[in-house]
Coordinates of C-alpha atoms in Angstrom, one line a residue:
M1 CA -16.7 28.7 50.1
S2 CA -15.6 25.3 51.4
L3 CA -11.9 24.3 51.9
A4 CA -12.1 22.1 48.8
D5 CA -13.4 25.0 46.7
R6 CA -10.6 27.3 47.9
H7 CA -7.9 24.8 47.2
Y8 CA -9.4 22.9 44.3
H9 CA -6.3 23.3 42.1
W10 CA -4.1 21.7 44.8
I11 CA -6.5 18.8 45.2
V12 CA -6.4 18.2 41.4
L13 CA -2.6 18.4 41.3
I14 CA -2.2 15.9 44.2
V15 CA -4.7 13.4 42.7
A16 CA -3.2 13.6 39.2
A17 CA 0.4 13.4 40.6
F18 CA -0.5 10.3 42.6
L19 CA -2.1 8.6 39.5
F20 CA 0.4 9.4 36.9
A21 CA 3.7 9.8 38.7
L22 CA 3.4 6.4 40.4
A23 CA 2.6 4.9 37.0
A24 CA 6.0 6.1 35.7
L25 CA 7.9 3.8 38.0
S26 CA 9.4 0.7 36.5
P27 CA 8.3 -2.0 36.3
P28 CA 6.2 -2.2 34.2
S29 CA 9.0 -1.8 31.7
L30 CA 8.8 0.0 28.4
M31 CA 6.7 -2.2 26.1
D32 CA 7.8 -3.6 22.8
D33 CA 6.2 -1.7 19.9
V34 CA 5.7 2.1 20.0
D35 CA 6.5 2.6 23.7
A36 CA 10.2 1.6 23.5
V37 CA 10.5 3.0 20.0
Q38 CA 9.8 6.5 21.1
A39 CA 12.3 6.2 24.0
Q40 CA 14.9 4.9 21.6
I41 CA 14.5 7.5 19.0
A42 CA 15.0 10.2 21.6
R43 CA 18.1 8.4 22.8
N44 CA 19.4 8.2 19.3
M45 CA 18.9 12.0 18.9
L46 CA 20.8 12.6 22.0
D47 CA 23.7 10.3 21.1
S48 CA 24.0 11.5 17.5
G49 CA 23.4 15.2 18.0
D50 CA 20.9 15.2 15.1
W51 CA 17.7 16.7 16.5
V52 CA 16.1 17.2 13.0
T53 CA 15.8 13.8 11.5
A54 CA 14.6 11.0 13.8
R55 CA 16.3 7.7 13.2
L56 CA 15.6 4.2 14.3
N57 CA 18.1 1.4 13.8
G58 CA 20.1 3.8 11.6
I59 CA 17.1 4.4 9.2
A60 CA 15.4 7.8 8.8
Y61 CA 12.0 7.8 10.6
L62 CA 10.2 10.6 8.9
E63 CA 6.6 10.2 9.7
K64 CA 6.3 12.0 13.1
A65 CA 7.0 15.5 14.4
P66 CA 9.9 15.8 16.8
L67 CA 8.8 17.6 19.9
K68 CA 8.0 14.5 21.9
Y69 CA 11.5 13.2 21.1
W70 CA 13.1 16.5 22.1
M71 CA 11.2 16.4 25.4
I72 CA 12.3 12.9 26.2
A73 CA 15.9 13.7 25.2
V74 CA 16.0 16.7 27.5
S75 CA 14.7 14.5 30.3
Y76 CA 17.6 12.1 29.6
M77 CA 20.0 15.0 29.7
I78 CA 18.7 16.0 33.2
F79 CA 18.1 12.6 34.8
G80 CA 20.1 10.1 32.7
V81 CA 18.8 7.5 30.3
S82 CA 16.1 5.3 31.9
D83 CA 12.6 4.2 31.3
W84 CA 11.2 6.4 34.1
A85 CA 13.1 9.4 32.7
A86 CA 11.5 8.7 29.3
R87 CA 8.0 8.9 30.9
I88 CA 8.5 12.2 32.8
P89 CA 7.3 14.4 29.9
I90 CA 4.1 12.4 29.6
V91 CA 3.6 12.4 33.4
L92 CA 4.1 16.2 33.6
S93 CA 1.7 16.7 30.7
C94 CA -1.0 14.6 32.3
I95 CA -0.7 16.6 35.5
A96 CA -0.7 19.9 33.7
L97 CA -3.7 18.9 31.5
C98 CA -5.8 18.1 34.6
W99 CA -4.8 21.3 36.3
I100 CA -5.5 23.5 33.2
T101 CA -8.9 21.8 32.9
A102 CA -9.7 22.5 36.5
R103 CA -8.7 26.1 36.1
M104 CA -10.9 26.5 33.0
G105 CA -13.8 25.1 34.9
A106 CA -13.3 27.3 37.8
W107 CA -12.9 30.4 35.6
A108 CA -16.2 29.8 33.7
F109 CA -18.4 27.8 36.1
S110 CA -17.3 27.7 39.8
P111 CA -14.4 26.4 41.9
R112 CA -16.4 23.3 42.7
A113 CA -17.1 22.6 39.0
G114 CA -13.4 23.2 38.3
L115 CA -12.5 20.7 41.0
Y116 CA -14.8 18.1 39.6
A117 CA -13.7 18.7 36.0
G118 CA -10.0 18.2 36.9
L119 CA -10.9 15.1 39.0
V120 CA -13.1 13.7 36.2
L121 CA -10.2 14.0 33.7
A122 CA -7.6 12.6 36.1
T123 CA -9.5 9.6 37.2
S124 CA -11.2 8.6 33.9
V125 CA -10.2 5.3 32.4
G126 CA -9.2 6.7 29.0
L127 CA -6.6 9.2 30.1
W128 CA -4.9 6.7 32.3
L129 CA -5.0 3.9 29.8
F130 CA -3.7 5.8 26.8
T131 CA -0.8 7.4 28.7
R132 CA 0.7 4.1 29.5
I133 CA 2.7 4.3 26.3
L134 CA 4.9 7.1 25.0
I135 CA 2.6 8.6 22.4
P136 CA 2.3 12.4 22.2
D137 CA -1.5 12.6 22.3
V138 CA -1.8 13.9 25.9
V139 CA 0.8 16.7 25.2
L140 CA -1.2 17.5 22.0
T141 CA -4.4 17.6 24.1
L142 CA -2.7 20.0 26.5
T143 CA -1.8 22.4 23.7
I144 CA -5.4 22.3 22.3
A145 CA -6.9 23.0 25.7
V146 CA -4.5 26.0 26.2
A147 CA -5.3 27.3 22.7
L148 CA -9.0 27.3 23.3
W149 CA -8.9 28.7 26.8
A150 CA -6.6 31.5 25.4
F151 CA -9.1 32.1 22.6
L152 CA -12.0 32.7 25.0
R153 CA -10.0 34.9 27.3
A154 CA -8.7 36.9 24.3
L155 CA -12.3 37.6 23.3
E156 CA -13.5 38.4 26.8
E157 CA -10.6 39.9 28.8
D158 CA -7.3 40.8 27.2
T159 CA -6.2 40.4 23.5
R160 CA -2.7 39.5 24.7
W161 CA -4.2 36.0 25.4
A162 CA -4.3 35.6 21.6
W163 CA -0.5 35.0 21.7
G164 CA -1.2 32.0 23.8
F165 CA -3.6 30.7 21.1
W166 CA -1.1 31.0 18.3
A167 CA 1.9 29.7 20.4
A168 CA -0.1 26.6 21.3
L169 CA -0.9 26.0 17.6
G170 CA 2.8 26.1 16.7
T171 CA 3.7 23.9 19.6
G172 CA 1.0 21.4 18.8
F173 CA 2.2 21.1 15.2
L174 CA 5.6 20.0 16.5
L175 CA 3.9 17.3 18.4
K176 CA 1.5 15.8 15.8
G177 CA 1.5 17.9 12.7
L178 CA -1.4 19.7 11.0
I179 CA -4.1 18.0 13.1
A180 CA -2.9 20.1 16.1
M181 CA -4.0 23.2 14.2
V182 CA -7.1 21.8 12.5
F183 CA -8.9 21.0 15.7
P184 CA -8.6 24.3 17.6
V185 CA -9.0 26.4 14.5
A186 CA -12.2 24.5 13.5
A187 CA -13.6 24.9 17.0
V188 CA -12.9 28.7 16.9
L189 CA -14.4 29.1 13.5
L190 CA -17.5 27.2 14.5
Y191 CA -17.8 29.2 17.7
L192 CA -17.5 32.6 16.0
T193 CA -20.1 31.5 13.4
V194 CA -22.6 30.2 15.9
T195 CA -22.3 33.2 18.2
R196 CA -22.1 35.7 15.4
Q197 CA -18.9 37.2 16.8
W198 CA -17.0 37.5 13.5
P199 CA -16.6 41.3 14.0
H200 CA -14.3 40.4 16.9
W201 CA -11.9 38.4 14.9
R202 CA -9.2 41.1 15.1
K203 CA -8.9 40.4 18.9
L204 CA -7.1 37.2 17.8
K205 CA -4.3 39.1 16.1
P206 CA -4.4 36.7 13.1
L207 CA -1.5 38.2 11.1
S208 CA 1.0 38.6 13.8
G209 CA -0.3 35.4 15.5
A210 CA 0.3 33.4 12.3
V211 CA 3.8 34.7 12.2
L212 CA 4.3 33.5 15.7
T213 CA 3.0 30.0 14.8
L214 CA 5.3 29.8 11.8
A215 CA 8.3 31.0 13.9
I216 CA 7.7 28.0 16.2
A217 CA 6.8 25.3 13.6
A218 CA 8.5 26.3 10.3
P219 CA 12.2 26.0 11.2
W220 CA 12.0 22.2 11.8
V221 CA 10.0 21.7 8.6
V222 CA 12.5 23.6 6.5
L223 CA 15.5 21.8 8.0
A224 CA 13.9 18.4 7.7
T225 CA 12.9 19.1 4.1
L226 CA 16.4 20.3 3.2
R227 CA 18.1 17.3 4.8
N228 CA 15.8 14.7 3.3
P229 CA 15.2 15.6 -0.4
P230 CA 13.5 15.7 -2.8
Y231 CA 12.2 18.9 -1.5
F232 CA 8.7 19.1 -3.0
D233 CA 7.1 16.0 -4.5
F234 CA 3.4 15.9 -4.9
T235 CA 2.9 12.4 -6.2
M236 CA -0.6 11.4 -5.4
R237 CA 0.0 7.7 -4.6
S238 CA 1.5 5.7 -1.8
V239 CA 3.1 2.5 -2.9
K240 CA 5.9 0.1 -1.8
G241 CA 9.4 1.0 -2.8
E242 CA 9.0 4.6 -3.8
Y243 CA 10.9 7.3 -2.0
H244 CA 9.7 11.0 -2.3
G245 CA 11.6 12.7 0.6
F246 CA 10.4 14.1 3.9
F247 CA 7.9 16.7 2.7
W248 CA 5.9 14.2 0.7
F249 CA 5.9 11.6 3.4
F250 CA 5.1 13.9 6.3
F251 CA 2.4 16.0 4.7
L252 CA 0.8 13.8 2.1
N253 CA 1.4 10.2 3.2
E254 CA 1.1 10.8 7.0
H255 CA -1.7 13.4 6.9
L256 CA -3.8 13.3 3.7
F257 CA -3.4 9.6 2.7
R258 CA -3.8 8.4 6.3
F259 CA -7.1 10.3 6.6
L260 CA -8.3 8.8 3.2
N261 CA -7.0 5.4 4.2
M262 CA -4.6 5.4 1.2
R263 CA -1.4 5.4 3.2
Y264 CA 1.3 2.8 2.6
P265 CA 2.5 1.0 4.6
R266 CA -0.8 0.4 6.2
D267 CA 0.5 -0.4 9.7
Y268 CA -2.7 0.5 11.5
N269 CA -6.2 -0.7 12.0
T270 CA -9.5 1.2 12.4
V271 CA -12.2 1.0 15.0
P272 CA -15.8 0.6 13.7
R273 CA -17.5 4.0 13.9
A274 CA -20.3 2.9 16.2
L275 CA -17.7 1.5 18.6
F276 CA -15.5 4.6 18.4
W277 CA -18.4 6.7 19.7
A278 CA -19.7 4.2 22.2
F279 CA -16.2 3.6 23.7
H280 CA -16.4 7.1 25.2
L281 CA -18.8 5.7 27.8
L282 CA -15.8 3.5 28.8
W283 CA -13.1 6.1 28.5
F284 CA -15.0 8.4 30.9
F285 CA -16.1 5.7 33.3
P286 CA -17.2 6.1 36.0
W287 CA -18.3 9.7 35.2
S288 CA -20.0 8.8 31.9
A289 CA -23.2 8.0 33.9
W290 CA -23.7 11.8 34.1
L291 CA -22.9 12.4 30.4
W292 CA -26.5 13.0 29.4
N293 CA -26.9 15.6 32.1
A294 CA -23.6 17.2 30.9
L295 CA -24.8 17.6 27.4
R296 CA -28.1 19.1 28.5
G297 CA -26.5 22.0 30.2
G298 CA -27.4 25.6 29.3
F299 CA -25.7 27.2 26.3
N300 CA -26.7 30.8 26.9
T301 CA -23.8 32.8 25.4
A302 CA -24.8 35.9 27.5
E303 CA -23.0 34.1 30.4
R304 CA -19.4 32.9 30.6
A305 CA -20.6 29.4 31.6
G306 CA -22.8 29.1 28.6
R307 CA -20.0 30.3 26.3
L308 CA -17.6 27.7 27.6
R309 CA -20.3 25.0 27.4
L310 CA -20.9 25.9 23.8
L311 CA -17.2 25.9 22.9
C312 CA -16.8 22.5 24.6
L313 CA -19.8 21.1 22.6
L314 CA -18.3 22.4 19.3
W315 CA -14.8 21.3 20.3
L316 CA -15.7 17.6 21.1
G317 CA -18.3 17.5 18.3
F318 CA -15.9 18.4 15.6
I319 CA -13.3 16.0 16.7
L320 CA -15.7 13.0 17.0
L321 CA -17.2 13.9 13.6
F322 CA -13.7 14.3 12.0
F323 CA -12.7 10.8 13.0
T324 CA -16.1 9.4 12.0
F325 CA -14.9 10.0 8.4
S326 CA -11.2 9.0 8.9
T327 CA -9.2 6.0 9.9
T328 CA -9.6 5.7 13.7
Q329 CA -7.9 4.3 16.7
E330 CA -9.5 4.3 20.2
Y331 CA -7.2 7.1 21.5
Y332 CA -7.5 9.5 18.6
S333 CA -10.3 11.4 20.3
M334 CA -8.1 12.3 23.3
P335 CA -7.9 16.0 22.3
A336 CA -11.7 16.1 23.1
Y337 CA -11.2 14.8 26.6
P338 CA -11.0 18.2 28.4
A339 CA -14.2 19.3 26.7
F340 CA -16.0 16.2 28.0
A341 CA -14.5 16.7 31.5
L342 CA -15.5 20.3 31.7
L343 CA -19.1 19.5 30.8
L344 CA -19.2 16.6 33.3
G345 CA -17.6 18.7 36.0
A346 CA -20.3 21.3 35.6
A347 CA -23.0 18.7 35.7
L348 CA -21.7 17.0 38.8
A349 CA -21.3 20.4 40.6
G350 CA -25.0 21.1 39.8
D351 CA -26.4 17.7 40.9
S352 CA -24.6 14.4 41.4
S353 CA -27.8 12.5 42.5
G354 CA -30.7 11.1 40.5
W355 CA -30.7 8.2 38.2
P356 CA -27.0 8.5 37.2
A357 CA -26.1 7.9 40.9
R358 CA -28.4 4.9 41.1
L359 CA -27.0 3.5 37.9
M360 CA -23.5 3.8 39.3
T361 CA -24.5 2.0 42.5
V362 CA -25.8 -0.9 40.5
L363 CA -23.0 -0.9 38.0
T364 CA -20.2 -0.8 40.6
A365 CA -21.9 -3.5 42.6
V366 CA -22.1 -5.8 39.5
I367 CA -18.5 -5.1 38.6
A368 CA -17.3 -5.8 42.2
L369 CA -19.3 -9.1 42.2
L370 CA -17.9 -10.1 38.7
L371 CA -14.3 -9.4 39.7
G372 CA -14.8 -11.3 43.0
A373 CA -16.2 -14.2 41.0
L374 CA -13.3 -14.2 38.6
F375 CA -10.9 -14.2 41.6
F376 CA -12.8 -17.2 43.1
L377 CA -13.0 -19.2 39.8
S378 CA -9.3 -18.7 39.0
R379 CA -8.1 -19.7 42.5
N380 CA -7.1 -23.3 41.6
Y381 CA -5.4 -22.7 38.3
P382 CA -1.6 -23.2 38.4
T383 CA 0.7 -20.3 37.6
P384 CA 4.0 -21.8 36.4
G385 CA 6.5 -19.4 34.7
D386 CA 5.1 -16.1 33.5
I387 CA 1.6 -15.2 32.2
S388 CA 2.5 -15.7 28.5
Q389 CA 2.0 -19.5 29.0
A390 CA -1.7 -18.9 29.7
L391 CA -2.6 -16.4 27.0
T392 CA -4.6 -17.2 24.0
L393 CA -2.5 -15.2 21.6
N394 CA -4.2 -13.4 18.8
P395 CA -1.7 -11.0 17.1
E396 CA -4.2 -9.9 14.5
A397 CA -6.2 -8.1 17.2
Y398 CA -3.2 -6.2 18.6
T399 CA -3.3 -3.3 16.1
L400 CA -6.2 -2.0 18.3
S401 CA -5.5 -0.7 21.8
L402 CA -7.8 -3.1 23.5
G403 CA -6.8 -6.1 21.4
H404 CA -5.0 -7.8 24.3
M405 CA -8.3 -8.1 26.3
Q406 CA -9.0 -11.1 24.2
D407 CA -6.1 -12.9 25.9
L408 CA -7.8 -12.9 29.3
T409 CA -9.0 -16.4 30.0
L410 CA -9.4 -18.0 33.5
P411 CA -5.9 -19.6 33.3
A412 CA -4.5 -16.2 32.5
L413 CA -6.5 -14.5 35.3
A414 CA -5.0 -16.8 37.8
Y415 CA -1.8 -14.8 37.4
L416 CA -3.8 -11.7 38.2
R417 CA -5.3 -12.7 41.5
A418 CA -3.8 -9.9 43.5
P419 CA -4.9 -7.2 41.0
L420 CA -8.3 -8.7 40.9
L421 CA -8.6 -8.6 44.7
V422 CA -7.6 -4.9 44.8
A423 CA -9.9 -4.1 41.9
T424 CA -12.8 -5.8 43.7
L425 CA -12.1 -3.7 46.8
A426 CA -12.0 -0.6 44.7
F427 CA -15.5 -1.2 43.2
A428 CA -16.9 -2.1 46.6
V429 CA -15.7 1.3 47.9
G430 CA -17.2 3.0 44.9
C431 CA -20.5 1.2 45.4
A432 CA -20.8 2.1 49.0
G433 CA -19.8 5.7 48.3
T434 CA -22.5 6.3 45.7
L435 CA -25.1 5.8 48.4
L436 CA -23.8 8.9 50.2
K437 CA -24.6 12.1 48.3
R438 CA -22.0 14.2 50.2
W439 CA -19.2 11.8 49.6
R440 CA -20.3 10.4 46.2
V441 CA -17.7 12.1 44.0
A442 CA -14.9 11.6 46.6
A443 CA -15.8 7.9 46.8
L444 CA -15.6 7.4 43.0
V445 CA -12.3 9.2 42.9
A446 CA -11.0 6.9 45.7
M447 CA -12.4 3.9 43.7
M448 CA -10.4 5.0 40.6
L449 CA -7.2 5.6 42.6
L450 CA -7.4 2.0 43.8
F451 CA -8.4 0.6 40.5
T452 CA -5.6 2.2 38.6
Q453 CA -3.1 0.8 41.1
A454 CA -4.7 -2.7 40.5
A455 CA -4.2 -2.0 36.7
R456 CA -0.6 -1.1 37.3
M457 CA -0.1 -4.4 39.3
A458 CA -1.6 -6.3 36.3
L459 CA 0.8 -4.6 33.9
V460 CA 3.7 -5.7 36.1
V461 CA 2.4 -9.3 35.8
F462 CA 2.2 -8.8 32.0
D463 CA 5.7 -7.3 31.9
P464 CA 7.6 -10.4 30.6
Y465 CA 5.1 -10.6 27.8
L466 CA 4.7 -7.0 26.8
S467 CA 8.4 -6.1 27.2
S468 CA 11.6 -8.0 26.2
R469 CA 13.6 -6.5 29.1
P470 CA 14.6 -10.0 30.5
L471 CA 16.1 -10.9 27.1
A472 CA 17.9 -7.5 27.0
E473 CA 19.5 -8.2 30.4
A474 CA 20.6 -11.6 29.3
L475 CA 22.1 -10.1 26.1
K476 CA 24.0 -7.5 28.1
A477 CA 25.6 -10.2 30.3
A478 CA 26.6 -12.4 27.3
P479 CA 29.8 -12.1 25.2
P480 CA 29.7 -9.5 22.4
G481 CA 28.2 -10.5 19.0
E482 CA 26.0 -9.2 16.3
V483 CA 22.2 -9.2 17.0
V484 CA 19.5 -10.4 14.6
L485 CA 15.8 -9.7 15.2
D486 CA 13.3 -11.9 13.6
N487 CA 10.3 -9.9 12.3
Q488 CA 10.0 -6.1 12.4
Y489 CA 12.0 -3.8 14.7
Y490 CA 8.9 -3.1 16.9
T491 CA 8.7 -6.8 17.9
F492 CA 11.8 -6.5 20.1
S493 CA 12.1 -2.7 20.4
S494 CA 12.6 -2.8 24.2
V495 CA 15.8 -4.9 23.7
F496 CA 17.4 -2.0 21.9
F497 CA 16.6 0.4 24.7
Y498 CA 17.5 -1.8 27.7
A499 CA 20.6 -3.5 26.1
G500 CA 21.9 -0.2 24.8
L501 CA 21.9 -1.3 21.2
R502 CA 22.2 1.2 18.4
K503 CA 21.6 -1.1 15.4
G504 CA 20.8 -4.7 14.6
W505 CA 20.0 -6.9 11.7
L506 CA 16.3 -7.3 10.8
L507 CA 15.3 -10.7 9.5
N508 CA 12.3 -10.3 7.2
G509 CA 11.7 -7.0 8.9
R510 CA 11.6 -4.5 6.0
V511 CA 8.0 -3.5 6.7
N512 CA 5.9 -0.9 8.3
N513 CA 7.5 2.2 9.9
L514 CA 11.1 1.6 8.7
E515 CA 10.2 0.6 5.2
Y516 CA 9.9 4.0 3.7
G517 CA 13.2 5.3 5.1
S518 CA 15.0 2.2 3.9
Y519 CA 14.6 3.4 0.3
A520 CA 16.2 6.8 0.9
P521 CA 19.4 7.5 -1.0
G522 CA 22.4 6.3 1.1
A523 CA 20.2 4.3 3.6
I524 CA 22.2 1.6 5.4
D525 CA 21.5 -2.1 4.8
V526 CA 20.2 -3.8 7.9
W527 CA 17.9 -6.3 6.2
L528 CA 18.2 -10.1 5.9
D529 CA 16.1 -12.9 4.4
D530 CA 16.2 -16.5 5.7
D531 CA 19.0 -17.5 3.3
E532 CA 21.2 -14.6 4.3
F533 CA 20.5 -15.3 7.9
V534 CA 21.7 -18.9 7.5
N535 CA 24.9 -17.7 5.9
R536 CA 25.6 -15.3 8.7
W537 CA 24.7 -17.8 11.4
Q538 CA 27.1 -20.3 10.0
S539 CA 29.9 -17.9 9.5
G540 CA 31.7 -18.7 12.8
Q541 CA 31.3 -15.2 14.1
R542 CA 29.1 -15.0 17.2
H543 CA 25.5 -13.9 16.5
Y544 CA 22.4 -13.7 18.6
L545 CA 18.8 -14.2 17.5
L546 CA 15.7 -12.7 19.1
I547 CA 12.6 -14.6 18.0
E548 CA 9.1 -15.3 19.1
G549 CA 8.1 -18.8 20.0
P550 CA 5.9 -19.6 17.1
S551 CA 8.6 -18.7 14.6
V552 CA 11.3 -20.9 16.1
P553 CA 10.6 -24.1 14.1
R554 CA 11.0 -22.1 10.8
L555 CA 14.7 -21.5 11.6
S556 CA 15.6 -24.4 13.9
S557 CA 15.0 -26.7 11.0
R558 CA 17.8 -25.0 9.1
V559 CA 20.4 -24.0 11.7
Q560 CA 21.4 -25.0 15.2
L561 CA 20.1 -22.7 17.9
H562 CA 21.6 -22.5 21.4
Q563 CA 19.2 -21.0 23.9
V564 CA 20.5 -18.1 26.1
A565 CA 17.3 -16.9 27.7
T566 CA 13.5 -17.0 27.3
A567 CA 10.7 -14.8 28.7
G568 CA 7.2 -14.0 27.7
G569 CA 7.1 -16.6 24.9
K570 CA 10.2 -15.0 23.3
F571 CA 13.7 -16.4 23.0
L572 CA 17.3 -15.3 22.8
F573 CA 19.5 -17.8 20.9
T574 CA 23.1 -17.8 19.9
N575 CA 25.0 -19.7 17.2
L576 CA 28.0 -20.6 19.3
A577 CA 27.6 -22.9 22.4
A578 CA 28.9 -22.3 25.9
V579 CA 27.8 -18.7 26.4
Q580 CA 28.9 -17.6 29.8
P581 CA 28.2 -14.2 31.5
G582 CA 31.1 -12.0 30.5
A583 CA 31.9 -8.6 29.0
A584 CA 29.0 -6.2 28.7
F585 CA 27.4 -6.3 25.2

């Protein structure tokens, strides 16, 4: 057994820590939209002491389970409130997920297959890309991987592993609701059916295990229902202006109606089904070249390796099929990533040569040449100010995770020359390494380590556009006053986090995620229309306005705006002139 085989788990831990821990540093700052929203909700929980009902801008935010907020809030308690502290739970979950995947592969296949499975997951494009924001999917994926490994071990080794299965279900529910139970339970039922092992169902301790799951998940549901009545409303419609309490919104609107595309407000988009499937070639780049080999592996259930392969196939197959019939975002299939990685790891350990290796040689060479050409073609474009001045903005596309890719023109790429150069070097290393059988996997890992650092450099360049942190810093240095945000809360959510704001006025912002809670009995009034804004702006009391560039003419024609700061195509104005740095806001 080689040194790498003996210490495979340490290699996976080191590579994953390098990838994900470095990415937690700031900048890049927390982005406007969901990234800063999650961090702010956790901060509000910590400040208010209410760990049951999530709130945003003083409004009940009832659609999501709370464990991700609890994890971030605990991180704040230990390290203090900061963006990197908010990212620590995601970082640790990524590292743990890669390690668990490696351990599963070593347990069923071989230490070498476990090493490759962990490295495949750690260095794939999808896991890195979709953990740049504070969404709970990677933590959910970790609970599903633990549940299914515990299931296999309960069947084969010791029934005490069944407790791990049920505990993981309850924990997953507190991350993302019923879906965390549906995926592993469906995989288990399919596995028992295909392998005809129904007589062994008692090994899973279903009655006592269900009690354990309920003990973990039910207390929060009960408390949230009691604190946000009506308790049980089963209205089978989702329309503007109706409030039916927590139970209805969380279980019907957020689960059933979202699946059926009946949810209101419809603040999401959906990926075409063919693209949703095809994108997995990108999410598992560069390892997807071996995907065909991975899916052709043996499924002989007389062997442990065959049993895990079968479970992985059922695991990923059910998830992909489920979202084929539901509303779909690119990252929704993340709970299937460990299954893909395990199959790919086993395939690579068996044989990393052949046509997949030749394909990767050609593909990495083409990408290196393309990136080098983009670097060369963008060399003479000027780069005044920040990158927002060169983007071809298309907000309608931004409801999809890759929507911002449409902004990348040659003038915009001129701001990214350094990342382009590092990325070119990365793919050159990968191309050279694919020619060497012994070092092929190591070279592709090195390629992705370099490429993800290039991607992080690019995110730093995009920081003024993706985050409003510069405006938050200007607001903190300005005299106190009331803050008005044009558009919905998400548009400037990072300002609340970095400026330490608890509440602000929302101008024409009673939409999307805060709309439902705004109709709850006793909900505070934080909403303004244009006429109400004009009255406040002209009241003589200092106000600040945060607004995107294209919307400025709408208000500048009605009131006088004194600019305090601008960054990323966004502006901070005040109604009173002569703003000087002074007391903290």
